[in-house]
PDB file of C-alpha atoms in Angstrom:
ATOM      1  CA  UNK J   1      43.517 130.554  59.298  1.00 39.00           C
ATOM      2  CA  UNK J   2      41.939 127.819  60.813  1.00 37.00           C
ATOM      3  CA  UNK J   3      44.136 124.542  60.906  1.00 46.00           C
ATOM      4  CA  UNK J   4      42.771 121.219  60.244  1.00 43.00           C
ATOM      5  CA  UNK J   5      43.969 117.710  60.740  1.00 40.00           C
ATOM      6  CA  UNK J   6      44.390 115.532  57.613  1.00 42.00           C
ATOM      7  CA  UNK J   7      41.241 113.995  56.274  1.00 39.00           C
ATOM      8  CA  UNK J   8      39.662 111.680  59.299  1.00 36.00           C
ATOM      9  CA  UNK J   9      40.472 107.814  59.091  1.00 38.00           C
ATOM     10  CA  UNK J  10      42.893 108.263  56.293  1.00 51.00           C
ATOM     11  CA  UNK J  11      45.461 110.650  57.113  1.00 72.00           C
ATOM     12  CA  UNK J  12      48.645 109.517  56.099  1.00 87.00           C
ATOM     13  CA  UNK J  13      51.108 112.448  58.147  1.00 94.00           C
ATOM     14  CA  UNK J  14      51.053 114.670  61.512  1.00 95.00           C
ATOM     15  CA  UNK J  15      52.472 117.826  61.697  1.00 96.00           C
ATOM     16  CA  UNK J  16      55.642 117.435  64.573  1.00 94.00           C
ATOM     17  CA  UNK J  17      57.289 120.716  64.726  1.00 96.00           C
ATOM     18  CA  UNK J  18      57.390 124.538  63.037  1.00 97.00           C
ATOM     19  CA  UNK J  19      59.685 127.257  63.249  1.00 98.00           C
ATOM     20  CA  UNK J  20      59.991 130.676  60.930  1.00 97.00           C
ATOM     21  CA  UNK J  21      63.159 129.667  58.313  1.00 97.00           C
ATOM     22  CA  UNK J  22      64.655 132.882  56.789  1.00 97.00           C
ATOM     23  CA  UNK J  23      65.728 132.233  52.795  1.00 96.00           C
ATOM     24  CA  UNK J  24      67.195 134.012  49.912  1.00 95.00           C
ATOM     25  CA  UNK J  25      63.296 134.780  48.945  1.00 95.00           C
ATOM     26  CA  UNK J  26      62.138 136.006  52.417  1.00 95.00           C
ATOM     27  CA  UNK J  27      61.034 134.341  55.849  1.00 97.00           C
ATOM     28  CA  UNK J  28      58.558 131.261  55.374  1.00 98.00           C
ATOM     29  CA  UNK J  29      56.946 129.065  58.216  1.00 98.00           C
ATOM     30  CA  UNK J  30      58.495 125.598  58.053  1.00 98.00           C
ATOM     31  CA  UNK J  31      56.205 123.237  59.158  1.00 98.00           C
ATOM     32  CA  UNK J  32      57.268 119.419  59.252  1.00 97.00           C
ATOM     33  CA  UNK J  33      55.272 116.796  59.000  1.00 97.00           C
ATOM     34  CA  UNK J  34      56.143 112.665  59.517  1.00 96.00           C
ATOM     35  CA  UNK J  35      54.604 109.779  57.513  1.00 94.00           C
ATOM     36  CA  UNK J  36      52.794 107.293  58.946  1.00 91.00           C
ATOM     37  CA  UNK J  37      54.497 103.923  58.470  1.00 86.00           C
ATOM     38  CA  UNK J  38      57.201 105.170  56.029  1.00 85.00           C
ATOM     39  CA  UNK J  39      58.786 107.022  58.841  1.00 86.00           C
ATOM     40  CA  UNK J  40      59.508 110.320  56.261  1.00 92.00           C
ATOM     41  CA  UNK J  41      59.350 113.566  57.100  1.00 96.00           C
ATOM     42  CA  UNK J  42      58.192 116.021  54.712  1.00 97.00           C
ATOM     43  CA  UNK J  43      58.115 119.912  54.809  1.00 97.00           C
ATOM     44  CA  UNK J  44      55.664 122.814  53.917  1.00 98.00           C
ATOM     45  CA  UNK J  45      57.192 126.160  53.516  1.00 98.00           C
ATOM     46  CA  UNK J  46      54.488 128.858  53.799  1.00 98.00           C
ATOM     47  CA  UNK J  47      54.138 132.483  53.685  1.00 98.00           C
ATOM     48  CA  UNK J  48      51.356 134.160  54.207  1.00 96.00           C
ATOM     49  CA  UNK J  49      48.145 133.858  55.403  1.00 94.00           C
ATOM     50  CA  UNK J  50      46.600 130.951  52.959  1.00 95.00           C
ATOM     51  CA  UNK J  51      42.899 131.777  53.608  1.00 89.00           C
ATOM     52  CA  UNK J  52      40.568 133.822  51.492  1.00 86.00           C
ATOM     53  CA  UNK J  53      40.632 134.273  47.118  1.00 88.00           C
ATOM     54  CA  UNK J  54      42.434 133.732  45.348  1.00 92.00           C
ATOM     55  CA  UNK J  55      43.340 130.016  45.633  1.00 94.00           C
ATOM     56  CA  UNK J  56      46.914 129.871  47.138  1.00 96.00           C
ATOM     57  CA  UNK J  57      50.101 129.260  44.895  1.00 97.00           C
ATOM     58  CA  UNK J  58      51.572 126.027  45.458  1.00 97.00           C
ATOM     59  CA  UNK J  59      54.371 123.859  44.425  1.00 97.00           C
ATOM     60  CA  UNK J  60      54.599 120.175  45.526  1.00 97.00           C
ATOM     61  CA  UNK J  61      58.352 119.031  45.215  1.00 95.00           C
ATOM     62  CA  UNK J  62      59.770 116.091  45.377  1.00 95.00           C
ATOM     63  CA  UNK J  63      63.098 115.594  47.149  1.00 95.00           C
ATOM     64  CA  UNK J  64      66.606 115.860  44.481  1.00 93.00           C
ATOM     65  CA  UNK J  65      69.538 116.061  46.619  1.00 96.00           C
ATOM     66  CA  UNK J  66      71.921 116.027  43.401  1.00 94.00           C
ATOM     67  CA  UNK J  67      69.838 118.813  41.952  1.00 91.00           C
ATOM     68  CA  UNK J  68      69.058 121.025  44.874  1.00 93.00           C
ATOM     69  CA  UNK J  69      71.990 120.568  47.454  1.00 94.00           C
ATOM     70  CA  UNK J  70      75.041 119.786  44.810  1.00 93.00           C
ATOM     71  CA  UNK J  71      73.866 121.511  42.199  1.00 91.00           C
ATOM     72  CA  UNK J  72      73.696 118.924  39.442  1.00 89.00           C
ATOM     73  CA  UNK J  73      72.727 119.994  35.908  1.00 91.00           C
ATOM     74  CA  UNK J  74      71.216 116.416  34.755  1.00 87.00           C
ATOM     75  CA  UNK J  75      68.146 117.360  35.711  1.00 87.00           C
ATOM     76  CA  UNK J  76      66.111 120.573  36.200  1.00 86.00           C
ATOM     77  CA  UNK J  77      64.689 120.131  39.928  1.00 89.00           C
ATOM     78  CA  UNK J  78      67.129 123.096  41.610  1.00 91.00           C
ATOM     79  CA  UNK J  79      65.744 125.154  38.976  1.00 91.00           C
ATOM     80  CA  UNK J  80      62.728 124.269  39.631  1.00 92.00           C
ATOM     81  CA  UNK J  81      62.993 124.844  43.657  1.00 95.00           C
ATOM     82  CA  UNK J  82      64.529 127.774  43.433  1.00 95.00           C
ATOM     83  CA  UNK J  83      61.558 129.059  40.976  1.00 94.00           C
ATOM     84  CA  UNK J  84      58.855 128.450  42.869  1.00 96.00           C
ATOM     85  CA  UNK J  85      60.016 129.929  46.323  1.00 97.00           C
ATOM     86  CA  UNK J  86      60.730 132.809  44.141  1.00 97.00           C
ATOM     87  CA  UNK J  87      57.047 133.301  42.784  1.00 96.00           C
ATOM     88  CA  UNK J  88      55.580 132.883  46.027  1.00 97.00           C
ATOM     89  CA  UNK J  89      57.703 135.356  48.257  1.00 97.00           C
ATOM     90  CA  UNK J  90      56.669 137.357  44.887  1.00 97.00           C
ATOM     91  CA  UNK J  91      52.933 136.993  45.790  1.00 96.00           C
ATOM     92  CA  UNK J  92      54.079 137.135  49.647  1.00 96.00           C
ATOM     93  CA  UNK J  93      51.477 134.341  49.282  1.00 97.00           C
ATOM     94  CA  UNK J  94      51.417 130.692  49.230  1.00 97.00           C
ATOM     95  CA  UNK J  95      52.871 127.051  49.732  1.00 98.00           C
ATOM     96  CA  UNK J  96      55.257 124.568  48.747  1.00 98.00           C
ATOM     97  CA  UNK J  97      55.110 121.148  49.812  1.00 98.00           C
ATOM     98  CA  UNK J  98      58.597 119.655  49.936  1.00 98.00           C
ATOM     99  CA  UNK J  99      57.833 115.260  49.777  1.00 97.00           C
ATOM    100  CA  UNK J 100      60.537 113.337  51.007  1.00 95.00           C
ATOM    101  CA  UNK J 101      60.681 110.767  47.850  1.00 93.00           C
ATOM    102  CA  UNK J 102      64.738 110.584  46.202  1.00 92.00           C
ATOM    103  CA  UNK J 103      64.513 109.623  42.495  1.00 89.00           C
ATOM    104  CA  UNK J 104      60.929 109.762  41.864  1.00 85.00           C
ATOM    105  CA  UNK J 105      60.795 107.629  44.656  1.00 89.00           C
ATOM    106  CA  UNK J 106      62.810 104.617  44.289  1.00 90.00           C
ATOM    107  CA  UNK J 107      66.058 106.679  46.223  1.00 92.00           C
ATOM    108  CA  UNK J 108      68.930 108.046  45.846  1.00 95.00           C
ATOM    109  CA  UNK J 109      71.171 104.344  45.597  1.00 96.00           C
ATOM    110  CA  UNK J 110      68.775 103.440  42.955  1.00 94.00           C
ATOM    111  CA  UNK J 111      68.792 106.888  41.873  1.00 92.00           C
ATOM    112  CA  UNK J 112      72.456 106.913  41.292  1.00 96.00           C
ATOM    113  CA  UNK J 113      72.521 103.482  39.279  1.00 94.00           C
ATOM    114  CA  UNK J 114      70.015 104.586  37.045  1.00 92.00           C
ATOM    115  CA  UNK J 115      72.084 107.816  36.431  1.00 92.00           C
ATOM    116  CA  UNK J 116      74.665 105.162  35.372  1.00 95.00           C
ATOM    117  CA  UNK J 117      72.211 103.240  33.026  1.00 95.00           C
ATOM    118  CA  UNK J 118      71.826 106.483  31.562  1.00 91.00           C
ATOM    119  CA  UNK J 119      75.506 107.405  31.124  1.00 92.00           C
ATOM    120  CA  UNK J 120      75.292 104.124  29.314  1.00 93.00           C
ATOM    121  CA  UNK J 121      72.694 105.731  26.311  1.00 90.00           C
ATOM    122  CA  UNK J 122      69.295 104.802  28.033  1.00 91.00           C
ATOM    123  CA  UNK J 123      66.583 107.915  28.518  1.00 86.00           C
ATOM    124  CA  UNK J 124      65.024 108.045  32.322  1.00 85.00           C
ATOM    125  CA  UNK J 125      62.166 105.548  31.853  1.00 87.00           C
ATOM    126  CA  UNK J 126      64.368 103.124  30.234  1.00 89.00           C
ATOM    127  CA  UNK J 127      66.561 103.011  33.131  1.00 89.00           C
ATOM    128  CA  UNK J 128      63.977 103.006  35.748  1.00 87.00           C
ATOM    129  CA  UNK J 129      62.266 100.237  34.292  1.00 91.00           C
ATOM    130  CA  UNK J 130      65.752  98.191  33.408  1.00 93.00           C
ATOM    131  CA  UNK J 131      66.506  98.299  37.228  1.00 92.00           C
ATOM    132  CA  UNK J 132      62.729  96.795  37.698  1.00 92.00           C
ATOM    133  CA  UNK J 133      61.128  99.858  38.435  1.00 90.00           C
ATOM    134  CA  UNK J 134      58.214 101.561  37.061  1.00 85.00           C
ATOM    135  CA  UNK J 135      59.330 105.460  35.864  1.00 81.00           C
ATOM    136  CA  UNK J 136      57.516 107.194  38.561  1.00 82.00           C
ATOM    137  CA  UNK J 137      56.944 105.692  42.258  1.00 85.00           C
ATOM    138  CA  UNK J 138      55.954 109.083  43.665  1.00 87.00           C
ATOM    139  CA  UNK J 139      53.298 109.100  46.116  1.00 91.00           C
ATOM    140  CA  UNK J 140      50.890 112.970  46.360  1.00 92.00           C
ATOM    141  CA  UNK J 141      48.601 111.160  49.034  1.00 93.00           C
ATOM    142  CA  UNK J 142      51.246 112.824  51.566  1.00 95.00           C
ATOM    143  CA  UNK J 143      50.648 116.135  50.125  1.00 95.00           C
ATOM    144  CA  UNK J 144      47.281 115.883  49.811  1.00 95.00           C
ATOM    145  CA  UNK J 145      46.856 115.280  53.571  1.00 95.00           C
ATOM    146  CA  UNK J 146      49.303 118.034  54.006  1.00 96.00           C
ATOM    147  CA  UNK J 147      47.179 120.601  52.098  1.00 96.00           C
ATOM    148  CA  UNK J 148      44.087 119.224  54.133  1.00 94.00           C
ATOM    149  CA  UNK J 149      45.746 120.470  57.503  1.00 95.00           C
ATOM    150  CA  UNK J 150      46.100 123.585  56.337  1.00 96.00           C
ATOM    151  CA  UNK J 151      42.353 123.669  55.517  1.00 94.00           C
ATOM    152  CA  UNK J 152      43.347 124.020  51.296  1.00 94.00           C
ATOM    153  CA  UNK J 153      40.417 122.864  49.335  1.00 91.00           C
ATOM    154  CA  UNK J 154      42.019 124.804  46.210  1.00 94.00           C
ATOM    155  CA  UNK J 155      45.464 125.784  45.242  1.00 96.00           C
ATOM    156  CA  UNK J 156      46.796 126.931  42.152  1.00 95.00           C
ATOM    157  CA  UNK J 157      49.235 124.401  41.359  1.00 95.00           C
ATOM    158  CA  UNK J 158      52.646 124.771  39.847  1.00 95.00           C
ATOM    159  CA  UNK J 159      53.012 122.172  37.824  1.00 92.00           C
ATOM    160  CA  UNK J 160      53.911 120.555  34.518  1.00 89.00           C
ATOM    161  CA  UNK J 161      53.553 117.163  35.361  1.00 87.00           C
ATOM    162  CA  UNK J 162      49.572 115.920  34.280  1.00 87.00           C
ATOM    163  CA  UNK J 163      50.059 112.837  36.686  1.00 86.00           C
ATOM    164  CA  UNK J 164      50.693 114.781  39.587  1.00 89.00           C
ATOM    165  CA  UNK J 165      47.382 117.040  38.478  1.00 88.00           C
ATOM    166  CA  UNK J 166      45.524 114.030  38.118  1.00 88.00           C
ATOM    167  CA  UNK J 167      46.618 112.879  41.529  1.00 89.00           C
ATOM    168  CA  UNK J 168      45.643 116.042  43.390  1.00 93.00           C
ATOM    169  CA  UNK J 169      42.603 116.090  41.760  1.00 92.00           C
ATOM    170  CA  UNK J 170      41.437 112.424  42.436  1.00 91.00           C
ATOM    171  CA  UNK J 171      42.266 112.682  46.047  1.00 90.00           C
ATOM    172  CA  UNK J 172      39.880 115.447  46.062  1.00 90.00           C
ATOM    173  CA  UNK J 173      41.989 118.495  45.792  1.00 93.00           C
ATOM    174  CA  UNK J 174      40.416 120.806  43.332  1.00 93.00           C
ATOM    175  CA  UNK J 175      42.854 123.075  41.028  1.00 94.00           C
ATOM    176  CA  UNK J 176      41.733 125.686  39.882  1.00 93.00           C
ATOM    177  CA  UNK J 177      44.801 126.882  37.612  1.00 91.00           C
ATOM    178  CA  UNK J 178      47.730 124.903  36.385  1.00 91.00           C
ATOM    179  CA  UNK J 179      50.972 127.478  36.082  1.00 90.00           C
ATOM    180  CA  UNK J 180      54.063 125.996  34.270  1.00 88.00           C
ATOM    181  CA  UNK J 181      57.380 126.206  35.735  1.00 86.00           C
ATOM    182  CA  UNK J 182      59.500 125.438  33.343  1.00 79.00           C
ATOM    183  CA  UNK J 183      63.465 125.775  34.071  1.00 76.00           C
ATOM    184  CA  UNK J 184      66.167 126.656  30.988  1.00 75.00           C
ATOM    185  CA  UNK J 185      67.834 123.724  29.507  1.00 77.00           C
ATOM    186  CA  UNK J 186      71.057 122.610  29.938  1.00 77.00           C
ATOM    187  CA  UNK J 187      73.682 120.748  27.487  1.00 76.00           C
ATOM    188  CA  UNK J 188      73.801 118.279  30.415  1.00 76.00           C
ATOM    189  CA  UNK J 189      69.770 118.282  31.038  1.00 69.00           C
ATOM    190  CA  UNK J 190      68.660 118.818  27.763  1.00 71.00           C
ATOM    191  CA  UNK J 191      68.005 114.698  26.622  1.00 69.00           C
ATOM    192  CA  UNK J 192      66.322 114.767  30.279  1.00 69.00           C
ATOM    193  CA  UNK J 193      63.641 116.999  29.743  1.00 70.00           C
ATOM    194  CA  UNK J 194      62.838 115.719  26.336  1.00 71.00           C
ATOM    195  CA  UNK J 195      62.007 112.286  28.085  1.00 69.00           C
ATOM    196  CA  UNK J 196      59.541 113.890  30.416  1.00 72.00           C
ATOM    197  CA  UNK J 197      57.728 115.658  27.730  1.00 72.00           C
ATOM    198  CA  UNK J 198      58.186 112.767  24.881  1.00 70.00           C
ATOM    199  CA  UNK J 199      57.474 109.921  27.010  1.00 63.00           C
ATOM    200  CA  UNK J 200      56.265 110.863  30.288  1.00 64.00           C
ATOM    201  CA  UNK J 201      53.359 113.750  29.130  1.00 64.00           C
ATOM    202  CA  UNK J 202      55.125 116.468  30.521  1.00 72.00           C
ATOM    203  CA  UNK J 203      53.319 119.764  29.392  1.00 70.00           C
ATOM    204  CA  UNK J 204      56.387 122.118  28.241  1.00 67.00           C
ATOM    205  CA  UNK J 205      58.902 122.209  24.876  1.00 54.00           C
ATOM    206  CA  UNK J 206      62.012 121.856  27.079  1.00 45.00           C
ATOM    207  CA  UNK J 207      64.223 123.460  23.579  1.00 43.00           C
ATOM    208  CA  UNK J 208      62.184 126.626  23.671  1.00 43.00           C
ATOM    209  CA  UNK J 209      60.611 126.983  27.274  1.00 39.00           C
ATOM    210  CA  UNK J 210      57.090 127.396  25.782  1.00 36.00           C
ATOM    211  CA  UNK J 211      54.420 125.200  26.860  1.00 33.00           C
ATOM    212  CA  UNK J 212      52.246 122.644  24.567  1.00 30.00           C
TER     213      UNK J 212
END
């Protein structure tokens, strides 16, 4: 498969450095990209070739050190992770986009006092916005510049998040099939995912794992 640079004049990454990286679910290729101005650098783990029908499976991830490297159970993003690596070295197929952005991007000290705020009775919005943030600072453009490198038109995105579907598809990324990932609850997680289906749009029943 051909690769591309990201989209001419606008590109917002460059691809520094690749190596194969052997996991539980099989061998991907890590490629790593950096972030123009922010400095990050974000990952794509792929396997496979990604040319050719169907549309590839992808994930795009954002970074949760608590969830993915310590194993925390407020939240559902290890789950989540761990899930879509899975279904791709299922497929033998396809790409996830790792985005370097702690906390729905306002970082893991922010992250942390919000965690607090919650431990205090307030849901994840509620905190975000007490600390004088808005509940979702994530930025796709990365990603989509990402998925243009690779010369990806289409995926078929694994996702239940309609604001991160919107945001592919306004930047000109065309989806052709949304496919939930949806992780168990938790006792600990449980008031979590109720927020990001009550009050953030979130397209699953996190109490019976069955989508909308």
């Amino acid at each position: 498969m051909k690769q591309q640079q990201a989209a001419s004049g606008r590109g917002t990454v460059s691809h520094s450095s690749e190596c194969d990286m052997p996991t539980a679910h099989g061998c991907f290729r890590m490629h790593v990209f950096a972030e123009a101005g922010s400095g990050r650098e974000h990952v794509a783990l792929v396997m496979g070739d990604l040319g050719g029908e169907p549309a590839p499976l992808c994930r795009v991830h954002s970074e949760c050190l608590t969830g993915e490297v310590l194993g925390s159970l407020r939240c559902d993003c290890g789950s989540q992770l761990d899930d879509a690596l899975a279904r791709i070295a299922a497929l033998g197929r396809g790409i996830l986009i790792y985005l370097r952005q702690e906390g729905r991007g306002i970082g893991l000290t922010e992250k942390i006092r919000a965690y607090a705020l919650q431990d205090q009775g307030l849901d994840t919005v509620e905190a975000n916005e007490r600390l004088g943030f808005d509940a979702d600072l994530r930025n796709y453009r990365p990603a989509v510049d990402i998925l243009a490198w690779f010369g990806l038109p289409q995926v078929r995105l694994m996702t239940n998040n309609p604001s991160k579907l919107s945001a592919l598809r306004a930047e000109g990324v065309e989806v052709v099939n949304r496919e939930p990932i949806i992780a168990d609850p938790t006792a600990h997680n449980e008031a979590y995912l109720r927020t990001k289906r009550d009050r953030m749009g979130h397209l699953f029943d996190p109490l019976d794992g069955g989508e909308d």
